[in-house]
Amino acid sequence: MISKDCKEMGMTIPSQKVVRALDNLPGRPMDCVYDASTGRYLEPVNLPSRPLKLRLLGWTIGMFSRSKVAILDTGMLANHPRLRKKIVGAVDFTGEGPEDLNGHGTAVALVLLASSFVPTKLLNVKVLDKDKVGTKEDLIAGMRWAEKFGVDMINLSLGILQDCDGTCDVCQVANRIARTGVIICAAAGNEGLTCPARADGVLAAGGSPTVIFAPINR
């Protein structure tokens, strides 16, 4: 009855925030990437080192091309020393602005950069708010925006926990984009497989690695 009244009055009904970051971090893990007490930025320090041959291969590939990765998350700290020269585009679907007010998106971006063996440029696509939640409409809009930007990969450390056989509207959009050649990597979920990780064309990533962050030594 309330929804009907709102529609009759011409009011916009807020979409439910069913999209959630999938992690084991505290509610606002900003301390993982920025120490407000000292003004120092942090970076992951315990990721496996890349063999010399792999680094040389990445350097050679980087001479001819650069990978563009869209990270759909809580945003990024634009002034982070490890990110500020890597971010080539930003868009906000939450109304908070593209800056990260939580820390999760920045942490994801730092881990991805530290793990990549090819030069990578980042797109900051903010679809989750400071509380790490967002709407499926914003998630879909974010994926479509990244596709139009011409990315090589879309990273989704987020998902919707729901009953789905891989054909919901979010999974359908992910599958369509994947068929164009864009790699979509989505978190599988800590409480069961989530969407769009259920989609056939999406790479579902699982596991709970412990990443240690420490201040940058310069």
mmCIF file with all atom_site columns, C-alpha atoms in Angstrom:
data_model
loop_
_atom_site.group_PDB
_atom_site.id
_atom_site.type_symbol
_atom_site.label_atom_id
_atom_site.label_alt_id
_atom_site.label_comp_id
_atom_site.label_asym_id
_atom_site.label_entity_id
_atom_site.label_seq_id
_atom_site.pdbx_PDB_ins_code
_atom_site.Cartn_x
_atom_site.Cartn_y
_atom_site.Cartn_z
_atom_site.occupancy
_atom_site.B_iso_or_equiv
_atom_site.pdbx_formal_charge
_atom_site.auth_seq_id
_atom_site.auth_comp_id
_atom_site.auth_asym_id
_atom_site.auth_atom_id
_atom_site.pdbx_PDB_model_num
ATOM 1   C CA . MET A 1 1   ? 0.000  0.000   0.000   1.00 0.00 ? 1   MET A CA 1
ATOM 2   C CA . ILE A 1 2   ? 2.868  2.369   0.811   1.00 0.00 ? 2   ILE A CA 1
ATOM 3   C CA . SER A 1 3   ? 4.531  1.696   -2.552  1.00 0.00 ? 3   SER A CA 1
ATOM 4   C CA . LYS A 1 4   ? 1.264  2.328   -4.376  1.00 0.00 ? 4   LYS A CA 1
ATOM 5   C CA . ASP A 1 5   ? 0.730  5.628   -2.567  1.00 0.00 ? 5   ASP A CA 1
ATOM 6   C CA . CYS A 1 6   ? 4.284  6.737   -3.358  1.00 0.00 ? 6   CYS A CA 1
ATOM 7   C CA . LYS A 1 7   ? 3.810  6.010   -7.061  1.00 0.00 ? 7   LYS A CA 1
ATOM 8   C CA . GLU A 1 8   ? 0.487  7.836   -7.170  1.00 0.00 ? 8   GLU A CA 1
ATOM 9   C CA . MET A 1 9   ? 2.149  10.863  -5.550  1.00 0.00 ? 9   MET A CA 1
ATOM 10  C CA . GLY A 1 10  ? 4.965  10.801  -8.095  1.00 0.00 ? 10  GLY A CA 1
ATOM 11  C CA . MET A 1 11  ? 7.593  9.954   -5.493  1.00 0.00 ? 11  MET A CA 1
ATOM 12  C CA . THR A 1 12  ? 10.712 7.943   -6.278  1.00 0.00 ? 12  THR A CA 1
ATOM 13  C CA . ILE A 1 13  ? 10.953 4.701   -4.326  1.00 0.00 ? 13  ILE A CA 1
ATOM 14  C CA . PRO A 1 14  ? 14.555 4.058   -3.203  1.00 0.00 ? 14  PRO A CA 1
ATOM 15  C CA . SER A 1 15  ? 16.080 0.860   -4.550  1.00 0.00 ? 15  SER A CA 1
ATOM 16  C CA . GLN A 1 16  ? 17.121 -1.723  -2.001  1.00 0.00 ? 16  GLN A CA 1
ATOM 17  C CA . LYS A 1 17  ? 20.828 -1.944  -1.280  1.00 0.00 ? 17  LYS A CA 1
ATOM 18  C CA . VAL A 1 18  ? 21.263 -5.663  -1.836  1.00 0.00 ? 18  VAL A CA 1
ATOM 19  C CA . VAL A 1 19  ? 24.766 -5.531  -3.307  1.00 0.00 ? 19  VAL A CA 1
ATOM 20  C CA . ARG A 1 20  ? 27.462 -6.004  -0.672  1.00 0.00 ? 20  ARG A CA 1
ATOM 21  C CA . ALA A 1 21  ? 31.243 -6.082  -0.566  1.00 0.00 ? 21  ALA A CA 1
ATOM 22  C CA . LEU A 1 22  ? 32.437 -9.635  0.022   1.00 0.00 ? 22  LEU A CA 1
ATOM 23  C CA . ASP A 1 23  ? 35.304 -9.590  2.481   1.00 0.00 ? 23  ASP A CA 1
ATOM 24  C CA . ASN A 1 24  ? 36.381 -10.358 6.010   1.00 0.00 ? 24  ASN A CA 1
ATOM 25  C CA . LEU A 1 25  ? 37.474 -6.804  6.744   1.00 0.00 ? 25  LEU A CA 1
ATOM 26  C CA . PRO A 1 26  ? 35.963 -4.583  9.456   1.00 0.00 ? 26  PRO A CA 1
ATOM 27  C CA . GLY A 1 27  ? 33.048 -2.328  8.572   1.00 0.00 ? 27  GLY A CA 1
ATOM 28  C CA . ARG A 1 28  ? 35.296 0.554   7.494   1.00 0.00 ? 28  ARG A CA 1
ATOM 29  C CA . PRO A 1 29  ? 38.798 -0.758  6.808   1.00 0.00 ? 29  PRO A CA 1
ATOM 30  C CA . MET A 1 30  ? 40.270 2.662   6.022   1.00 0.00 ? 30  MET A CA 1
ATOM 31  C CA . ASP A 1 31  ? 43.080 1.977   8.498   1.00 0.00 ? 31  ASP A CA 1
ATOM 32  C CA . CYS A 1 32  ? 44.304 -0.744  6.122   1.00 0.00 ? 32  CYS A CA 1
ATOM 33  C CA . VAL A 1 33  ? 45.161 1.822   3.437   1.00 0.00 ? 33  VAL A CA 1
ATOM 34  C CA . TYR A 1 34  ? 45.560 5.157   5.249   1.00 0.00 ? 34  TYR A CA 1
ATOM 35  C CA . ASP A 1 35  ? 46.717 6.021   8.764   1.00 0.00 ? 35  ASP A CA 1
ATOM 36  C CA . ALA A 1 36  ? 44.910 9.241   9.655   1.00 0.00 ? 36  ALA A CA 1
ATOM 37  C CA . SER A 1 37  ? 46.979 9.725   12.815  1.00 0.00 ? 37  SER A CA 1
ATOM 38  C CA . THR A 1 38  ? 50.253 9.937   10.876  1.00 0.00 ? 38  THR A CA 1
ATOM 39  C CA . GLY A 1 39  ? 49.008 10.888  7.421   1.00 0.00 ? 39  GLY A CA 1
ATOM 40  C CA . ARG A 1 40  ? 50.822 7.886   5.931   1.00 0.00 ? 40  ARG A CA 1
ATOM 41  C CA . TYR A 1 41  ? 49.477 5.642   3.197   1.00 0.00 ? 41  TYR A CA 1
ATOM 42  C CA . LEU A 1 42  ? 49.783 1.855   3.370   1.00 0.00 ? 42  LEU A CA 1
ATOM 43  C CA . GLU A 1 43  ? 50.290 -0.903  0.802   1.00 0.00 ? 43  GLU A CA 1
ATOM 44  C CA . PRO A 1 44  ? 50.138 -4.734  0.792   1.00 0.00 ? 44  PRO A CA 1
ATOM 45  C CA . VAL A 1 45  ? 53.486 -6.245  1.728   1.00 0.00 ? 45  VAL A CA 1
ATOM 46  C CA . ASN A 1 46  ? 53.016 -10.015 2.001   1.00 0.00 ? 46  ASN A CA 1
ATOM 47  C CA . LEU A 1 47  ? 51.889 -10.931 -1.513  1.00 0.00 ? 47  LEU A CA 1
ATOM 48  C CA . PRO A 1 48  ? 53.993 -13.546 -3.349  1.00 0.00 ? 48  PRO A CA 1
ATOM 49  C CA . SER A 1 49  ? 56.930 -12.017 -5.238  1.00 0.00 ? 49  SER A CA 1
ATOM 50  C CA . ARG A 1 50  ? 56.882 -12.329 -9.011  1.00 0.00 ? 50  ARG A CA 1
ATOM 51  C CA . PRO A 1 51  ? 59.695 -14.304 -10.663 1.00 0.00 ? 51  PRO A CA 1
ATOM 52  C CA . LEU A 1 52  ? 62.148 -12.291 -12.752 1.00 0.00 ? 52  LEU A CA 1
ATOM 53  C CA . LYS A 1 53  ? 61.001 -13.951 -16.000 1.00 0.00 ? 53  LYS A CA 1
ATOM 54  C CA . LEU A 1 54  ? 57.403 -12.977 -15.254 1.00 0.00 ? 54  LEU A CA 1
ATOM 55  C CA . ARG A 1 55  ? 58.416 -9.384  -14.516 1.00 0.00 ? 55  ARG A CA 1
ATOM 56  C CA . LEU A 1 56  ? 60.390 -9.196  -17.763 1.00 0.00 ? 56  LEU A CA 1
ATOM 57  C CA . LEU A 1 57  ? 57.429 -10.608 -19.674 1.00 0.00 ? 57  LEU A CA 1
ATOM 58  C CA . GLY A 1 58  ? 55.128 -8.003  -18.136 1.00 0.00 ? 58  GLY A CA 1
ATOM 59  C CA . TRP A 1 59  ? 57.572 -5.215  -18.980 1.00 0.00 ? 59  TRP A CA 1
ATOM 60  C CA . THR A 1 60  ? 57.785 -6.421  -22.600 1.00 0.00 ? 60  THR A CA 1
ATOM 61  C CA . ILE A 1 61  ? 54.000 -6.644  -22.939 1.00 0.00 ? 61  ILE A CA 1
ATOM 62  C CA . GLY A 1 62  ? 53.704 -3.200  -21.384 1.00 0.00 ? 62  GLY A CA 1
ATOM 63  C CA . MET A 1 63  ? 55.797 -1.689  -24.178 1.00 0.00 ? 63  MET A CA 1
ATOM 64  C CA . PHE A 1 64  ? 52.957 -2.398  -26.606 1.00 0.00 ? 64  PHE A CA 1
ATOM 65  C CA . SER A 1 65  ? 49.807 -2.321  -24.519 1.00 0.00 ? 65  SER A CA 1
ATOM 66  C CA . ARG A 1 66  ? 48.395 -1.562  -21.123 1.00 0.00 ? 66  ARG A CA 1
ATOM 67  C CA . SER A 1 67  ? 45.621 -3.442  -19.406 1.00 0.00 ? 67  SER A CA 1
ATOM 68  C CA . LYS A 1 68  ? 42.625 -1.377  -18.295 1.00 0.00 ? 68  LYS A CA 1
ATOM 69  C CA . VAL A 1 69  ? 40.789 -2.759  -15.283 1.00 0.00 ? 69  VAL A CA 1
ATOM 70  C CA . ALA A 1 70  ? 37.542 -1.374  -13.894 1.00 0.00 ? 70  ALA A CA 1
ATOM 71  C CA . ILE A 1 71  ? 37.138 -1.894  -10.171 1.00 0.00 ? 71  ILE A CA 1
ATOM 72  C CA . LEU A 1 72  ? 33.512 -1.668  -9.106  1.00 0.00 ? 72  LEU A CA 1
ATOM 73  C CA . ASP A 1 73  ? 33.610 -1.046  -5.386  1.00 0.00 ? 73  ASP A CA 1
ATOM 74  C CA . THR A 1 74  ? 33.553 1.702   -2.714  1.00 0.00 ? 74  THR A CA 1
ATOM 75  C CA . GLY A 1 75  ? 35.757 4.049   -4.749  1.00 0.00 ? 75  GLY A CA 1
ATOM 76  C CA . MET A 1 76  ? 39.464 4.776   -4.443  1.00 0.00 ? 76  MET A CA 1
ATOM 77  C CA . LEU A 1 77  ? 41.712 7.219   -2.605  1.00 0.00 ? 77  LEU A CA 1
ATOM 78  C CA . ALA A 1 78  ? 42.791 9.346   -5.551  1.00 0.00 ? 78  ALA A CA 1
ATOM 79  C CA . ASN A 1 79  ? 45.903 10.670  -3.758  1.00 0.00 ? 79  ASN A CA 1
ATOM 80  C CA . HIS A 1 80  ? 47.259 7.285   -2.708  1.00 0.00 ? 80  HIS A CA 1
ATOM 81  C CA . PRO A 1 81  ? 50.868 7.178   -4.014  1.00 0.00 ? 81  PRO A CA 1
ATOM 82  C CA . ARG A 1 82  ? 50.359 3.745   -5.559  1.00 0.00 ? 82  ARG A CA 1
ATOM 83  C CA . LEU A 1 83  ? 47.109 4.735   -7.294  1.00 0.00 ? 83  LEU A CA 1
ATOM 84  C CA . ARG A 1 84  ? 47.182 8.395   -8.323  1.00 0.00 ? 84  ARG A CA 1
ATOM 85  C CA . LYS A 1 85  ? 49.137 7.772   -11.545 1.00 0.00 ? 85  LYS A CA 1
ATOM 86  C CA . LYS A 1 86  ? 47.195 4.600   -12.331 1.00 0.00 ? 86  LYS A CA 1
ATOM 87  C CA . ILE A 1 87  ? 43.611 5.922   -12.268 1.00 0.00 ? 87  ILE A CA 1
ATOM 88  C CA . VAL A 1 88  ? 42.560 6.957   -15.777 1.00 0.00 ? 88  VAL A CA 1
ATOM 89  C CA . GLY A 1 89  ? 38.846 7.402   -15.166 1.00 0.00 ? 89  GLY A CA 1
ATOM 90  C CA . ALA A 1 90  ? 36.326 7.676   -12.352 1.00 0.00 ? 90  ALA A CA 1
ATOM 91  C CA . VAL A 1 91  ? 32.565 7.683   -12.001 1.00 0.00 ? 91  VAL A CA 1
ATOM 92  C CA . ASP A 1 92  ? 30.254 7.641   -8.992  1.00 0.00 ? 92  ASP A CA 1
ATOM 93  C CA . PHE A 1 93  ? 26.807 6.029   -8.853  1.00 0.00 ? 93  PHE A CA 1
ATOM 94  C CA . THR A 1 94  ? 26.238 6.448   -5.105  1.00 0.00 ? 94  THR A CA 1
ATOM 95  C CA . GLY A 1 95  ? 25.949 10.232  -4.803  1.00 0.00 ? 95  GLY A CA 1
ATOM 96  C CA . GLU A 1 96  ? 28.930 10.370  -2.412  1.00 0.00 ? 96  GLU A CA 1
ATOM 97  C CA . GLY A 1 97  ? 31.546 11.253  -5.033  1.00 0.00 ? 97  GLY A CA 1
ATOM 98  C CA . PRO A 1 98  ? 34.228 8.885   -6.385  1.00 0.00 ? 98  PRO A CA 1
ATOM 99  C CA . GLU A 1 99  ? 36.544 9.196   -3.352  1.00 0.00 ? 99  GLU A CA 1
ATOM 100 C CA . ASP A 1 100 ? 36.706 6.109   -1.145  1.00 0.00 ? 100 ASP A CA 1
ATOM 101 C CA . LEU A 1 101 ? 35.008 6.737   2.216   1.00 0.00 ? 101 LEU A CA 1
ATOM 102 C CA . ASN A 1 102 ? 35.384 3.154   3.394   1.00 0.00 ? 102 ASN A CA 1
ATOM 103 C CA . GLY A 1 103 ? 38.737 1.718   2.335   1.00 0.00 ? 103 GLY A CA 1
ATOM 104 C CA . HIS A 1 104 ? 37.568 -1.514  0.726   1.00 0.00 ? 104 HIS A CA 1
ATOM 105 C CA . GLY A 1 105 ? 37.820 -0.320  -2.873  1.00 0.00 ? 105 GLY A CA 1
ATOM 106 C CA . THR A 1 106 ? 41.281 1.135   -2.318  1.00 0.00 ? 106 THR A CA 1
ATOM 107 C CA . ALA A 1 107 ? 42.467 -2.108  -0.706  1.00 0.00 ? 107 ALA A CA 1
ATOM 108 C CA . VAL A 1 108 ? 41.146 -4.141  -3.639  1.00 0.00 ? 108 VAL A CA 1
ATOM 109 C CA . ALA A 1 109 ? 42.880 -1.831  -6.132  1.00 0.00 ? 109 ALA A CA 1
ATOM 110 C CA . LEU A 1 110 ? 46.199 -2.054  -4.282  1.00 0.00 ? 110 LEU A CA 1
ATOM 111 C CA . VAL A 1 111 ? 46.118 -5.844  -4.115  1.00 0.00 ? 111 VAL A CA 1
ATOM 112 C CA . LEU A 1 112 ? 45.229 -6.075  -7.805  1.00 0.00 ? 112 LEU A CA 1
ATOM 113 C CA . LEU A 1 113 ? 48.093 -3.790  -8.816  1.00 0.00 ? 113 LEU A CA 1
ATOM 114 C CA . ALA A 1 114 ? 50.574 -5.629  -6.610  1.00 0.00 ? 114 ALA A CA 1
ATOM 115 C CA . SER A 1 115 ? 49.464 -8.973  -8.058  1.00 0.00 ? 115 SER A CA 1
ATOM 116 C CA . SER A 1 116 ? 49.439 -7.987  -11.731 1.00 0.00 ? 116 SER A CA 1
ATOM 117 C CA . PHE A 1 117 ? 52.432 -8.816  -13.919 1.00 0.00 ? 117 PHE A CA 1
ATOM 118 C CA . VAL A 1 118 ? 51.480 -6.380  -16.711 1.00 0.00 ? 118 VAL A CA 1
ATOM 119 C CA . PRO A 1 119 ? 51.249 -2.564  -16.516 1.00 0.00 ? 119 PRO A CA 1
ATOM 120 C CA . THR A 1 120 ? 47.701 -1.802  -15.455 1.00 0.00 ? 120 THR A CA 1
ATOM 121 C CA . LYS A 1 121 ? 45.530 1.295   -15.591 1.00 0.00 ? 121 LYS A CA 1
ATOM 122 C CA . LEU A 1 122 ? 42.529 1.561   -13.281 1.00 0.00 ? 122 LEU A CA 1
ATOM 123 C CA . LEU A 1 123 ? 38.978 2.792   -13.635 1.00 0.00 ? 123 LEU A CA 1
ATOM 124 C CA . ASN A 1 124 ? 37.386 3.818   -10.378 1.00 0.00 ? 124 ASN A CA 1
ATOM 125 C CA . VAL A 1 125 ? 33.716 2.835   -10.678 1.00 0.00 ? 125 VAL A CA 1
ATOM 126 C CA . LYS A 1 126 ? 32.010 3.566   -7.369  1.00 0.00 ? 126 LYS A CA 1
ATOM 127 C CA . VAL A 1 127 ? 28.858 1.481   -6.896  1.00 0.00 ? 127 VAL A CA 1
ATOM 128 C CA . LEU A 1 128 ? 29.071 0.845   -3.120  1.00 0.00 ? 128 LEU A CA 1
ATOM 129 C CA . ASP A 1 129 ? 28.675 3.528   -0.476  1.00 0.00 ? 129 ASP A CA 1
ATOM 130 C CA . LYS A 1 130 ? 30.666 4.168   2.696   1.00 0.00 ? 130 LYS A CA 1
ATOM 131 C CA . ASP A 1 131 ? 28.912 1.223   4.359   1.00 0.00 ? 131 ASP A CA 1
ATOM 132 C CA . LYS A 1 132 ? 29.936 -1.181  1.540   1.00 0.00 ? 132 LYS A CA 1
ATOM 133 C CA . VAL A 1 133 ? 26.420 -1.603  0.146   1.00 0.00 ? 133 VAL A CA 1
ATOM 134 C CA . GLY A 1 134 ? 24.733 -0.580  -3.096  1.00 0.00 ? 134 GLY A CA 1
ATOM 135 C CA . THR A 1 135 ? 21.830 -1.275  -5.443  1.00 0.00 ? 135 THR A CA 1
ATOM 136 C CA . LYS A 1 136 ? 21.725 -3.760  -8.297  1.00 0.00 ? 136 LYS A CA 1
ATOM 137 C CA . GLU A 1 137 ? 20.699 -0.904  -10.602 1.00 0.00 ? 137 GLU A CA 1
ATOM 138 C CA . ASP A 1 138 ? 23.949 0.917   -9.817  1.00 0.00 ? 138 ASP A CA 1
ATOM 139 C CA . LEU A 1 139 ? 25.922 -2.312  -10.254 1.00 0.00 ? 139 LEU A CA 1
ATOM 140 C CA . ILE A 1 140 ? 24.434 -2.840  -13.708 1.00 0.00 ? 140 ILE A CA 1
ATOM 141 C CA . ALA A 1 141 ? 25.028 0.799   -14.630 1.00 0.00 ? 141 ALA A CA 1
ATOM 142 C CA . GLY A 1 142 ? 28.628 0.504   -13.447 1.00 0.00 ? 142 GLY A CA 1
ATOM 143 C CA . MET A 1 143 ? 29.288 -2.583  -15.558 1.00 0.00 ? 143 MET A CA 1
ATOM 144 C CA . ARG A 1 144 ? 27.799 -0.908  -18.626 1.00 0.00 ? 144 ARG A CA 1
ATOM 145 C CA . TRP A 1 145 ? 29.870 2.242   -18.035 1.00 0.00 ? 145 TRP A CA 1
ATOM 146 C CA . ALA A 1 146 ? 33.048 0.176   -17.786 1.00 0.00 ? 146 ALA A CA 1
ATOM 147 C CA . GLU A 1 147 ? 32.173 -1.654  -21.000 1.00 0.00 ? 147 GLU A CA 1
ATOM 148 C CA . LYS A 1 148 ? 31.728 1.622   -22.878 1.00 0.00 ? 148 LYS A CA 1
ATOM 149 C CA . PHE A 1 149 ? 35.094 2.838   -21.561 1.00 0.00 ? 149 PHE A CA 1
ATOM 150 C CA . GLY A 1 150 ? 36.728 -0.095  -23.334 1.00 0.00 ? 150 GLY A CA 1
ATOM 151 C CA . VAL A 1 151 ? 38.153 -2.019  -20.385 1.00 0.00 ? 151 VAL A CA 1
ATOM 152 C CA . ASP A 1 152 ? 39.907 -5.361  -20.610 1.00 0.00 ? 152 ASP A CA 1
ATOM 153 C CA . MET A 1 153 ? 38.689 -6.580  -17.240 1.00 0.00 ? 153 MET A CA 1
ATOM 154 C CA . ILE A 1 154 ? 35.993 -5.819  -14.655 1.00 0.00 ? 154 ILE A CA 1
ATOM 155 C CA . ASN A 1 155 ? 36.735 -6.721  -11.039 1.00 0.00 ? 155 ASN A CA 1
ATOM 156 C CA . LEU A 1 156 ? 33.790 -7.278  -8.690  1.00 0.00 ? 156 LEU A CA 1
ATOM 157 C CA . SER A 1 157 ? 34.730 -7.978  -5.079  1.00 0.00 ? 157 SER A CA 1
ATOM 158 C CA . LEU A 1 158 ? 31.035 -7.779  -4.329  1.00 0.00 ? 158 LEU A CA 1
ATOM 159 C CA . GLY A 1 159 ? 27.832 -9.646  -4.979  1.00 0.00 ? 159 GLY A CA 1
ATOM 160 C CA . ILE A 1 160 ? 24.171 -10.286 -4.283  1.00 0.00 ? 160 ILE A CA 1
ATOM 161 C CA . LEU A 1 161 ? 23.271 -13.285 -2.125  1.00 0.00 ? 161 LEU A CA 1
ATOM 162 C CA . GLN A 1 162 ? 20.048 -14.573 -3.654  1.00 0.00 ? 162 GLN A CA 1
ATOM 163 C CA . ASP A 1 163 ? 18.409 -17.597 -5.241  1.00 0.00 ? 163 ASP A CA 1
ATOM 164 C CA . CYS A 1 164 ? 19.497 -17.492 -8.878  1.00 0.00 ? 164 CYS A CA 1
ATOM 165 C CA . ASP A 1 165 ? 20.328 -19.975 -11.626 1.00 0.00 ? 165 ASP A CA 1
ATOM 166 C CA . GLY A 1 166 ? 22.601 -17.501 -13.374 1.00 0.00 ? 166 GLY A CA 1
ATOM 167 C CA . THR A 1 167 ? 19.834 -15.804 -15.359 1.00 0.00 ? 167 THR A CA 1
ATOM 168 C CA . CYS A 1 168 ? 18.880 -12.823 -13.177 1.00 0.00 ? 168 CYS A CA 1
ATOM 169 C CA . ASP A 1 169 ? 19.193 -9.348  -14.679 1.00 0.00 ? 169 ASP A CA 1
ATOM 170 C CA . VAL A 1 170 ? 22.642 -8.784  -13.129 1.00 0.00 ? 170 VAL A CA 1
ATOM 171 C CA . CYS A 1 171 ? 23.968 -12.128 -14.396 1.00 0.00 ? 171 CYS A CA 1
ATOM 172 C CA . GLN A 1 172 ? 22.508 -11.518 -17.859 1.00 0.00 ? 172 GLN A CA 1
ATOM 173 C CA . VAL A 1 173 ? 24.300 -8.167  -18.172 1.00 0.00 ? 173 VAL A CA 1
ATOM 174 C CA . ALA A 1 174 ? 27.555 -9.738  -16.974 1.00 0.00 ? 174 ALA A CA 1
ATOM 175 C CA . ASN A 1 175 ? 27.229 -12.568 -19.500 1.00 0.00 ? 175 ASN A CA 1
ATOM 176 C CA . ARG A 1 176 ? 26.524 -10.192 -22.366 1.00 0.00 ? 176 ARG A CA 1
ATOM 177 C CA . ILE A 1 177 ? 29.583 -8.075  -21.543 1.00 0.00 ? 177 ILE A CA 1
ATOM 178 C CA . ALA A 1 178 ? 31.737 -11.194 -21.130 1.00 0.00 ? 178 ALA A CA 1
ATOM 179 C CA . ARG A 1 179 ? 30.756 -12.326 -24.622 1.00 0.00 ? 179 ARG A CA 1
ATOM 180 C CA . THR A 1 180 ? 32.366 -9.163  -26.019 1.00 0.00 ? 180 THR A CA 1
ATOM 181 C CA . GLY A 1 181 ? 35.740 -10.348 -24.725 1.00 0.00 ? 181 GLY A CA 1
ATOM 182 C CA . VAL A 1 182 ? 35.845 -8.453  -21.426 1.00 0.00 ? 182 VAL A CA 1
ATOM 183 C CA . ILE A 1 183 ? 37.083 -10.603 -18.535 1.00 0.00 ? 183 ILE A CA 1
ATOM 184 C CA . ILE A 1 184 ? 34.753 -10.335 -15.552 1.00 0.00 ? 184 ILE A CA 1
ATOM 185 C CA . CYS A 1 185 ? 36.078 -11.615 -12.236 1.00 0.00 ? 185 CYS A CA 1
ATOM 186 C CA . ALA A 1 186 ? 33.639 -11.715 -9.320  1.00 0.00 ? 186 ALA A CA 1
ATOM 187 C CA . ALA A 1 187 ? 33.934 -12.823 -5.715  1.00 0.00 ? 187 ALA A CA 1
ATOM 188 C CA . ALA A 1 188 ? 32.209 -16.144 -5.143  1.00 0.00 ? 188 ALA A CA 1
ATOM 189 C CA . GLY A 1 189 ? 30.933 -15.157 -1.701  1.00 0.00 ? 189 GLY A CA 1
ATOM 190 C CA . ASN A 1 190 ? 31.589 -16.184 1.871   1.00 0.00 ? 190 ASN A CA 1
ATOM 191 C CA . GLU A 1 191 ? 28.062 -17.442 2.591   1.00 0.00 ? 191 GLU A CA 1
ATOM 192 C CA . GLY A 1 192 ? 27.268 -19.144 -0.697  1.00 0.00 ? 192 GLY A CA 1
ATOM 193 C CA . LEU A 1 193 ? 27.656 -18.354 -4.389  1.00 0.00 ? 193 LEU A CA 1
ATOM 194 C CA . THR A 1 194 ? 26.493 -14.842 -5.206  1.00 0.00 ? 194 THR A CA 1
ATOM 195 C CA . CYS A 1 195 ? 25.463 -12.950 -8.334  1.00 0.00 ? 195 CYS A CA 1
ATOM 196 C CA . PRO A 1 196 ? 27.014 -12.208 -10.771 1.00 0.00 ? 196 PRO A CA 1
ATOM 197 C CA . ALA A 1 197 ? 29.525 -14.938 -9.852  1.00 0.00 ? 197 ALA A CA 1
ATOM 198 C CA . ARG A 1 198 ? 26.757 -17.411 -10.770 1.00 0.00 ? 198 ARG A CA 1
ATOM 199 C CA . ALA A 1 199 ? 26.811 -16.260 -14.407 1.00 0.00 ? 199 ALA A CA 1
ATOM 200 C CA . ASP A 1 200 ? 28.355 -18.744 -16.852 1.00 0.00 ? 200 ASP A CA 1
ATOM 201 C CA . GLY A 1 201 ? 30.643 -16.147 -18.435 1.00 0.00 ? 201 GLY A CA 1
ATOM 202 C CA . VAL A 1 202 ? 32.025 -14.826 -15.153 1.00 0.00 ? 202 VAL A CA 1
ATOM 203 C CA . LEU A 1 203 ? 35.170 -16.049 -13.411 1.00 0.00 ? 203 LEU A CA 1
ATOM 204 C CA . ALA A 1 204 ? 34.203 -16.786 -9.799  1.00 0.00 ? 204 ALA A CA 1
ATOM 205 C CA . ALA A 1 205 ? 37.053 -16.265 -7.324  1.00 0.00 ? 205 ALA A CA 1
ATOM 206 C CA . GLY A 1 206 ? 37.082 -17.796 -3.858  1.00 0.00 ? 206 GLY A CA 1
ATOM 207 C CA . GLY A 1 207 ? 39.398 -18.081 -0.876  1.00 0.00 ? 207 GLY A CA 1
ATOM 208 C CA . SER A 1 208 ? 40.235 -15.954 2.147   1.00 0.00 ? 208 SER A CA 1
ATOM 209 C CA . PRO A 1 209 ? 43.870 -14.837 1.882   1.00 0.00 ? 209 PRO A CA 1
ATOM 210 C CA . THR A 1 210 ? 45.319 -12.751 4.695   1.00 0.00 ? 210 THR A CA 1
ATOM 211 C CA . VAL A 1 211 ? 46.825 -9.575  3.248   1.00 0.00 ? 211 VAL A CA 1
ATOM 212 C CA . ILE A 1 212 ? 49.064 -7.472  5.469   1.00 0.00 ? 212 ILE A CA 1
ATOM 213 C CA . PHE A 1 213 ? 49.291 -3.727  4.854   1.00 0.00 ? 213 PHE A CA 1
ATOM 214 C CA . ALA A 1 214 ? 52.233 -1.604  5.989   1.00 0.00 ? 214 ALA A CA 1
ATOM 215 C CA . PRO A 1 215 ? 53.231 2.067   5.525   1.00 0.00 ? 215 PRO A CA 1
ATOM 216 C CA . ILE A 1 216 ? 54.942 2.916   2.265   1.00 0.00 ? 216 ILE A CA 1
ATOM 217 C CA . ASN A 1 217 ? 58.673 3.346   2.907   1.00 0.00 ? 217 ASN A CA 1
ATOM 218 C CA . ARG A 1 218 ? 59.028 6.686   1.162   1.00 0.00 ? 218 ARG A CA 1
#
